[in-house]
Amino acid sequence: MIFLGIILSIAAIGFFCWLLFTLAVFALPFFAGLTAGGWAYNTGAGWMGATLIGLVAAGLTLGVGQLLLGIVRPLWARLLIALAFVAPAALAGYHATHGIVKHTMPSETWQLVFSVIGAVAVGVTAFARVTGMAADGPVGRSPAGA
């Protein structure tokens, strides 16, 4: 029975890590949608209107980000746009990792170390996925335009 518990714990940790890495790119749209939905609810839109406004805000945030990554050409501007998506993902990765390690290790120093490692891992993954969203042009087209 203990063996089954260990296997299920490892599977649960693996599932949540996969989920965290998969959804890291959507941290900024999620936060934007949550903020807009909370604002709408507090101004009297009701739960249905707040949900709709939150979904629209999240979709617009993701869409505008992808559009900007597709049309902006200077590398420094593209890095700033990518950083806007990566920073909330890294912050979420830090807090998710810290939530796990604070229950497994007593040393606060090692909790901080592993939390920072988790934040870096999630940030790098989010950066790779955000830059993957930004295609340079149609498939088969050479960079020189020839």
Coordinates of N, CA and C in Angstrom, one line a residue:
M1 N 0.8 -1.2 0.0 CA 0.0 0.0 0.0 C 0.9 1.3 0.0
I2 N 2.0 1.2 0.7 CA 2.9 2.4 0.8 C 3.5 2.6 -0.6
F3 N 3.8 1.5 -1.3 CA 4.4 1.6 -2.6 C 3.4 2.3 -3.6
L4 N 2.1 1.9 -3.5 CA 1.1 2.6 -4.3 C 1.0 4.1 -4.0
G5 N 1.1 4.4 -2.8 CA 1.0 5.9 -2.4 C 2.2 6.6 -3.0
I6 N 3.4 6.0 -2.9 CA 4.6 6.7 -3.5 C 4.4 6.9 -5.0
I7 N 4.0 5.8 -5.7 CA 3.8 5.9 -7.1 C 2.7 7.0 -7.5
L8 N 1.6 7.0 -6.8 CA 0.6 8.0 -7.0 C 1.1 9.4 -6.7
S9 N 1.9 9.6 -5.7 CA 2.5 10.9 -5.4 C 3.4 11.4 -6.5
I10 N 4.3 10.5 -7.0 CA 5.2 10.8 -8.1 C 4.4 11.2 -9.4
A11 N 3.3 10.4 -9.6 CA 2.5 10.7 -10.8 C 1.8 12.1 -10.6
A12 N 1.3 12.4 -9.4 CA 0.7 13.7 -9.2 C 1.6 14.8 -9.3
I13 N 2.8 14.7 -8.8 CA 3.9 15.7 -9.0 C 4.2 15.9 -10.4
G14 N 4.4 14.8 -11.1 CA 4.7 14.9 -12.6 C 3.6 15.6 -13.4
F15 N 2.3 15.3 -13.0 CA 1.2 15.9 -13.7 C 1.1 17.4 -13.4
F16 N 1.3 17.8 -12.2 CA 1.3 19.2 -11.9 C 2.5 20.0 -12.5
C17 N 3.6 19.3 -12.5 CA 4.8 20.0 -13.2 C 4.5 20.2 -14.7
W18 N 4.0 19.1 -15.3 CA 3.6 19.2 -16.7 C 2.6 20.3 -17.0
L19 N 1.6 20.4 -16.1 CA 0.5 21.4 -16.2 C 1.1 22.8 -16.0
L20 N 2.0 23.0 -15.1 CA 2.7 24.3 -14.8 C 3.5 24.7 -16.0
F21 N 4.3 23.8 -16.6 CA 5.1 24.2 -17.7 C 4.3 24.4 -19.0
T22 N 3.2 23.7 -19.1 CA 2.3 23.9 -20.3 C 1.5 25.2 -20.2
L23 N 1.1 25.6 -19.1 CA 0.3 26.8 -18.9 C 1.0 28.0 -18.5
A24 N 2.4 27.9 -18.4 CA 3.2 29.1 -18.0 C 3.0 30.3 -19.0
V25 N 2.9 30.0 -20.3 CA 2.8 31.1 -21.2 C 1.5 31.9 -21.0
F26 N 0.5 31.3 -20.4 CA -0.8 31.9 -20.3 C -0.9 32.6 -18.9
A27 N 0.2 32.8 -18.2 CA 0.1 33.5 -16.9 C -0.3 34.9 -17.0
L28 N 0.3 35.7 -18.0 CA -0.1 37.1 -18.2 C -1.6 37.2 -18.6
P29 N -2.0 36.5 -19.7 CA -3.4 36.6 -20.0 C -4.4 36.2 -18.9
F30 N -4.0 35.2 -18.1 CA -4.8 34.8 -16.9 C -4.9 35.9 -15.9
F31 N -3.8 36.5 -15.6 CA -3.8 37.6 -14.6 C -4.6 38.8 -15.1
A32 N -4.4 39.1 -16.4 CA -5.2 40.2 -17.0 C -6.7 39.9 -17.0
G33 N -7.1 38.7 -17.4 CA -8.5 38.3 -17.3 C -9.0 38.3 -15.9
L34 N -8.3 37.9 -15.0 CA -8.7 37.9 -13.6 C -8.9 39.3 -13.0
T35 N -8.0 40.2 -13.4 CA -8.1 41.5 -13.0 C -9.3 42.2 -13.6
A36 N -9.4 42.0 -14.9 CA -10.6 42.7 -15.6 C -11.9 42.1 -15.1
G37 N -12.0 40.8 -14.8 CA -13.2 40.2 -14.3 C -13.5 40.7 -12.9
G38 N -12.5 40.8 -12.1 CA -12.7 41.3 -10.7 C -13.2 42.8 -10.7
W39 N -12.6 43.5 -11.6 CA -13.0 44.9 -11.8 C -14.5 45.0 -12.2
A40 N -14.8 44.2 -13.2 CA -16.2 44.2 -13.7 C -17.2 43.7 -12.6
Y41 N -16.8 42.7 -11.9 CA -17.7 42.3 -10.8 C -17.9 43.3 -9.8
N42 N -16.8 44.0 -9.4 CA -17.0 45.1 -8.4 C -17.7 46.3 -8.9
T43 N -17.8 46.5 -10.2 CA -18.6 47.6 -10.7 C -20.0 47.3 -11.0
G44 N -20.4 46.0 -10.6 CA -21.8 45.6 -10.7 C -22.2 44.8 -12.0
A45 N -21.3 44.2 -12.6 CA -21.6 43.5 -13.8 C -22.2 42.1 -13.5
G46 N -22.1 41.6 -12.3 CA -22.6 40.3 -11.9 C -21.5 39.3 -12.3
W47 N -21.8 38.0 -11.9 CA -20.8 37.0 -12.1 C -20.7 36.6 -13.6
M48 N -21.8 36.6 -14.3 CA -21.8 36.3 -15.7 C -21.1 37.3 -16.6
G49 N -21.4 38.6 -16.3 CA -20.7 39.7 -17.0 C -19.2 39.7 -16.7
A50 N -18.9 39.5 -15.4 CA -17.5 39.5 -15.0 C -16.7 38.3 -15.7
T51 N -17.4 37.2 -15.8 CA -16.7 36.1 -16.4 C -16.5 36.4 -17.9
L52 N -17.5 36.9 -18.6 CA -17.4 37.2 -20.0 C -16.3 38.3 -20.2
I53 N -16.3 39.3 -19.4 CA -15.3 40.4 -19.6 C -13.9 39.8 -19.3
G54 N -13.7 39.0 -18.3 CA -12.5 38.4 -18.0 C -12.0 37.5 -19.1
L55 N -12.8 36.7 -19.7 CA -12.4 35.9 -20.8 C -12.0 36.7 -22.1
V56 N -12.8 37.8 -22.3 CA -12.4 38.7 -23.4 C -11.1 39.4 -23.2
A57 N -10.9 39.8 -22.0 CA -9.6 40.5 -21.6 C -8.4 39.5 -21.8
A58 N -8.6 38.3 -21.3 CA -7.5 37.3 -21.4 C -7.2 37.0 -22.9
G59 N -8.3 36.8 -23.7 CA -8.1 36.5 -25.1 C -7.5 37.7 -25.8
L60 N -7.9 38.9 -25.5 CA -7.3 40.0 -26.1 C -5.8 40.2 -25.7
T61 N -5.5 39.9 -24.5 CA -4.1 40.0 -24.1 C -3.2 39.0 -24.8
L62 N -3.7 37.8 -24.9 CA -2.9 36.8 -25.7 C -2.8 37.1 -27.1
G63 N -4.0 37.6 -27.7 CA -4.0 37.9 -29.1 C -3.1 39.1 -29.5
V64 N -3.2 40.1 -28.7 CA -2.3 41.3 -28.9 C -0.9 41.0 -28.7
G65 N -0.6 40.1 -27.8 CA 0.8 39.7 -27.6 C 1.4 38.9 -28.8
Q66 N 0.6 38.0 -29.3 CA 1.0 37.3 -30.5 C 1.1 38.1 -31.7
L67 N 0.1 39.1 -31.8 CA 0.2 40.0 -33.0 C 1.4 40.9 -32.9
L68 N 1.7 41.4 -31.7 CA 2.9 42.2 -31.6 C 4.2 41.4 -31.9
L69 N 4.2 40.2 -31.4 CA 5.4 39.4 -31.7 C 5.6 39.1 -33.1
G70 N 4.4 39.1 -33.8 CA 4.5 38.8 -35.3 C 4.8 40.0 -36.1
I71 N 4.5 41.2 -35.7 CA 4.7 42.4 -36.6 C 5.9 43.2 -36.1
V72 N 6.3 43.2 -34.9 CA 7.4 44.0 -34.4 C 8.7 43.4 -34.9
R73 N 9.6 44.2 -35.5 CA 10.8 43.7 -36.0 C 12.0 43.9 -35.1
P74 N 12.2 45.0 -34.4 CA 13.4 45.2 -33.6 C 13.5 44.1 -32.5
L75 N 14.7 43.5 -32.4 CA 14.9 42.4 -31.5 C 14.6 42.9 -30.0
W76 N 15.1 44.1 -29.7 CA 14.9 44.6 -28.3 C 13.4 44.7 -28.0
A77 N 12.6 45.1 -28.9 CA 11.2 45.3 -28.7 C 10.5 43.9 -28.5
R78 N 10.9 42.9 -29.3 CA 10.4 41.6 -29.2 C 10.8 40.9 -27.9
L79 N 12.0 41.2 -27.4 CA 12.4 40.7 -26.1 C 11.6 41.3 -25.0
L80 N 11.3 42.6 -25.1 CA 10.4 43.3 -24.1 C 9.0 42.6 -24.1
I81 N 8.5 42.4 -25.2 CA 7.2 41.7 -25.3 C 7.2 40.3 -24.7
A82 N 8.2 39.6 -25.1 CA 8.4 38.2 -24.5 C 8.6 38.3 -23.0
L83 N 9.3 39.3 -22.5 CA 9.5 39.5 -21.1 C 8.2 39.8 -20.3
A84 N 7.3 40.5 -21.0 CA 6.0 40.7 -20.4 C 5.2 39.4 -20.2
F85 N 5.5 38.4 -21.0 CA 4.8 37.1 -20.8 C 5.6 36.2 -19.9
V86 N 6.9 36.4 -19.9 CA 7.8 35.5 -19.1 C 7.8 35.8 -17.6
A87 N 7.8 37.1 -17.3 CA 7.9 37.5 -15.9 C 6.8 37.0 -15.0
P88 N 5.5 37.1 -15.4 CA 4.4 36.5 -14.6 C 4.6 35.0 -14.5
A89 N 5.0 34.3 -15.6 CA 5.2 32.9 -15.6 C 6.3 32.5 -14.6
A90 N 7.4 33.2 -14.6 CA 8.5 32.9 -13.6 C 8.0 33.2 -12.2
L91 N 7.3 34.2 -12.0 CA 6.7 34.5 -10.6 C 5.8 33.3 -10.2
A92 N 5.0 32.9 -11.1 CA 4.1 31.7 -10.8 C 4.9 30.5 -10.5
G93 N 6.0 30.3 -11.3 CA 6.8 29.1 -11.1 C 7.5 29.2 -9.7
Y94 N 7.9 30.4 -9.3 CA 8.6 30.5 -8.0 C 7.6 30.1 -6.9
H95 N 6.4 30.6 -7.0 CA 5.4 30.4 -5.9 C 4.9 28.9 -5.9
A96 N 4.8 28.3 -7.1 CA 4.4 26.9 -7.2 C 5.5 26.0 -6.6
T97 N 6.7 26.3 -6.9 CA 7.8 25.5 -6.4 C 8.0 25.7 -4.9
H98 N 7.8 27.0 -4.4 CA 7.9 27.2 -3.0 C 6.8 26.5 -2.2
G99 N 5.6 26.5 -2.8 CA 4.5 25.8 -2.2 C 4.8 24.3 -2.0
I100 N 5.5 23.7 -2.9 CA 5.9 22.3 -2.8 C 7.0 22.1 -1.8
V101 N 8.1 22.9 -1.9 CA 9.3 22.6 -1.1 C 9.1 23.0 0.3
K102 N 8.2 23.9 0.6 CA 8.1 24.3 2.0 C 7.5 23.2 2.9
H103 N 6.9 22.2 2.2 CA 6.3 21.1 2.9 C 7.3 19.9 2.9
T104 N 8.4 20.0 2.2 CA 9.3 18.8 2.1 C 10.7 19.1 2.7
M105 N 11.1 20.3 2.9 CA 12.4 20.6 3.5 C 12.3 21.7 4.5
P106 N 12.9 21.4 5.7 CA 12.8 22.4 6.8 C 13.7 23.7 6.6
S107 N 14.8 23.6 5.9 CA 15.7 24.7 5.7 C 15.1 25.8 4.8
E108 N 15.0 27.0 5.4 CA 14.4 28.1 4.6 C 15.4 28.5 3.5
T109 N 16.7 28.3 3.7 CA 17.7 28.6 2.7 C 17.5 27.7 1.5
W110 N 17.3 26.4 1.7 CA 17.2 25.5 0.6 C 15.8 25.7 -0.1
Q111 N 14.8 26.1 0.7 CA 13.5 26.4 0.1 C 13.6 27.5 -0.9
L112 N 14.4 28.5 -0.5 CA 14.6 29.7 -1.4 C 15.4 29.2 -2.7
V113 N 16.4 28.4 -2.4 CA 17.3 28.0 -3.6 C 16.4 27.2 -4.6
F114 N 15.7 26.2 -4.1 CA 14.8 25.4 -5.0 C 13.7 26.2 -5.6
S115 N 13.2 27.2 -4.9 CA 12.1 28.1 -5.5 C 12.7 28.9 -6.6
V116 N 13.9 29.4 -6.5 CA 14.5 30.2 -7.5 C 14.8 29.3 -8.7
I117 N 15.3 28.1 -8.5 CA 15.6 27.2 -9.6 C 14.3 26.9 -10.3
G118 N 13.2 26.7 -9.6 CA 11.9 26.4 -10.2 C 11.4 27.6 -11.0
A119 N 11.6 28.8 -10.5 CA 11.3 30.0 -11.2 C 12.1 30.2 -12.5
V120 N 13.3 29.9 -12.5 CA 14.2 30.0 -13.7 C 13.7 28.9 -14.7
A121 N 13.5 27.7 -14.2 CA 13.0 26.6 -15.1 C 11.7 27.0 -15.8
V122 N 10.8 27.5 -15.1 CA 9.5 27.9 -15.7 C 9.6 29.1 -16.6
G123 N 10.5 30.0 -16.2 CA 10.7 31.2 -17.0 C 11.4 30.9 -18.3
V124 N 12.4 30.0 -18.3 CA 13.0 29.6 -19.5 C 12.1 28.8 -20.4
T125 N 11.2 27.9 -19.9 CA 10.2 27.2 -20.6 C 9.2 28.2 -21.3
A126 N 8.8 29.1 -20.5 CA 7.8 30.1 -21.0 C 8.5 30.9 -22.1
F127 N 9.7 31.3 -21.9 CA 10.4 32.1 -23.0 C 10.5 31.3 -24.3
A128 N 10.8 30.0 -24.2 CA 10.9 29.1 -25.4 C 9.6 29.0 -26.0
R129 N 8.5 28.9 -25.3 CA 7.2 28.8 -25.9 C 6.7 30.1 -26.5
V130 N 7.0 31.2 -25.8 CA 6.6 32.5 -26.3 C 7.3 32.8 -27.6
T131 N 8.6 32.5 -27.7 CA 9.4 32.8 -28.9 C 8.9 31.8 -30.0
G132 N 8.4 30.6 -29.6 CA 7.9 29.7 -30.6 C 6.6 30.2 -31.2
M133 N 5.8 31.0 -30.4 CA 4.6 31.6 -30.9 C 4.8 32.6 -32.0
A134 N 6.0 33.2 -32.0 CA 6.3 34.3 -32.9 C 7.0 33.7 -34.2
A135 N 6.3 33.4 -35.2 CA 6.9 32.9 -36.4 C 7.4 34.1 -37.2
D136 N 8.5 33.9 -37.9 CA 9.1 35.0 -38.7 C 8.4 35.3 -40.0
G137 N 7.6 34.4 -40.5 CA 7.0 34.6 -41.7 C 6.4 33.2 -42.2
P138 N 5.9 33.2 -43.4 CA 5.3 32.0 -44.0 C 6.3 30.9 -44.1
V139 N 5.9 29.7 -44.0 CA 6.8 28.5 -44.1 C 7.3 28.4 -45.5
G140 N 8.6 28.2 -45.6 CA 9.3 28.1 -46.9 C 9.8 29.4 -47.5
R141 N 9.6 30.5 -46.9 CA 10.1 31.8 -47.3 C 11.5 32.0 -46.8
S142 N 12.4 32.4 -47.6 CA 13.8 32.6 -47.2 C 13.9 33.9 -46.4
P143 N 14.8 34.1 -45.5 CA 15.0 35.3 -44.7 C 15.3 36.5 -45.6
A144 N 16.0 36.3 -46.7 CA 16.4 37.4 -47.6 C 15.3 37.8 -48.5
G145 N 14.2 37.1 -48.5 CA 13.1 37.5 -49.4 C 13.2 37.0 -50.8
A146 N 14.2 36.1 -51.1 CA 14.5 35.7 -52.4 C 13.6 34.5 -52.8

